[in-house]
XYZ file of C-alpha atoms in Angstrom:
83
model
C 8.230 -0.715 12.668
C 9.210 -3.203 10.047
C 9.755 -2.193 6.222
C 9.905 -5.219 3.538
C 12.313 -4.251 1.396
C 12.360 -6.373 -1.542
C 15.368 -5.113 -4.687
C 15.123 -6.507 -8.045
C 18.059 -8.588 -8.164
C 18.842 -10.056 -10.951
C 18.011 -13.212 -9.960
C 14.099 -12.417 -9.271
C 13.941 -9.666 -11.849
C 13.304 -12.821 -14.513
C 10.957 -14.468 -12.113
C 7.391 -15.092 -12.869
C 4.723 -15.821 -9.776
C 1.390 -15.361 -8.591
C 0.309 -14.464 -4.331
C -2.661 -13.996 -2.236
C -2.374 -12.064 1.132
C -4.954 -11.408 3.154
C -4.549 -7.719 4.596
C -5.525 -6.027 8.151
C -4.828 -2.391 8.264
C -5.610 0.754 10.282
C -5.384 3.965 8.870
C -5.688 7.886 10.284
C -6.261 10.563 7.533
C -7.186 13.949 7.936
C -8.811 15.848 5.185
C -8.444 19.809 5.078
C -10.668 21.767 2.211
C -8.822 24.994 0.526
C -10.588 26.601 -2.678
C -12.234 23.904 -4.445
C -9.805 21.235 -3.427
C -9.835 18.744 -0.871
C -6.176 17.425 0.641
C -5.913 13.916 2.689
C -3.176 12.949 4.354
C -2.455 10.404 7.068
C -0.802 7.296 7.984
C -1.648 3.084 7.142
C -0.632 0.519 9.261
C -0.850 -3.217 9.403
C -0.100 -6.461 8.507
C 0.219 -8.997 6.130
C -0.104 -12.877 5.545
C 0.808 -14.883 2.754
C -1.675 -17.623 1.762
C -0.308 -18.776 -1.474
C 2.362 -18.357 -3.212
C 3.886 -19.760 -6.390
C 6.839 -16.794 -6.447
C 10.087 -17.136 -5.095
C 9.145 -13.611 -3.662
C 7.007 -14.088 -1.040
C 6.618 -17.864 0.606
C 3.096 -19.367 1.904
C 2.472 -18.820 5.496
C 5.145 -14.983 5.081
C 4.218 -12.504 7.888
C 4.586 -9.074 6.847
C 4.291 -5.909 8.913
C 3.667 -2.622 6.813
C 3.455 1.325 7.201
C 2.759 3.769 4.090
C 2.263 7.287 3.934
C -1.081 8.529 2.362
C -1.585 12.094 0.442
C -3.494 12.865 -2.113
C -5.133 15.516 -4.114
C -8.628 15.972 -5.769
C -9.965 19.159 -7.120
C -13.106 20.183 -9.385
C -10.853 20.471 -11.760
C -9.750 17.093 -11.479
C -13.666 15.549 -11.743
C -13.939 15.241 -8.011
C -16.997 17.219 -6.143
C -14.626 19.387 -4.049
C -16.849 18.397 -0.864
């Protein structure tokens, strides 16, 4: 597993930029229902390629592997459906 791990130095903190990426994930959630609200939780996985750049972030034709954790929350409360 690769992590991008990218600290606001102060040399980029001032930096200004704009980037595409085109994205390709896969992803494995599991939902579980309790009392009106509705948990999901699961894993994302994929990758990443720079297509333009004008940042001195990330650089035109980057490769970037990525994992995240996914939770979340939604209740009736919250103005979700609780289905």
């Amino acid at each position: 597993m690769a992590v991008l791990l990218a600290p606001m130095s102060p040399v980029l903190a001032p930096s200004v930029g704009e980037f595409s990426m085109v994205l390709s994930s896969t992803y494995n959630y599991t939902n579980l229902k309790q009392n009106g609200t509705v948990f999901t939780a699961g894993g994302l996985q994929g990758s990443a390629a720079v297509t333009s750049s004008s940042g001195p972030l990330f650089h035109h034709g980057q490769s970037l592997l990525r994992s995240c954790v996914v939770f979340s929350e939604r209740s009736q409360e919250d103005g979700g459906d609780g289905d």
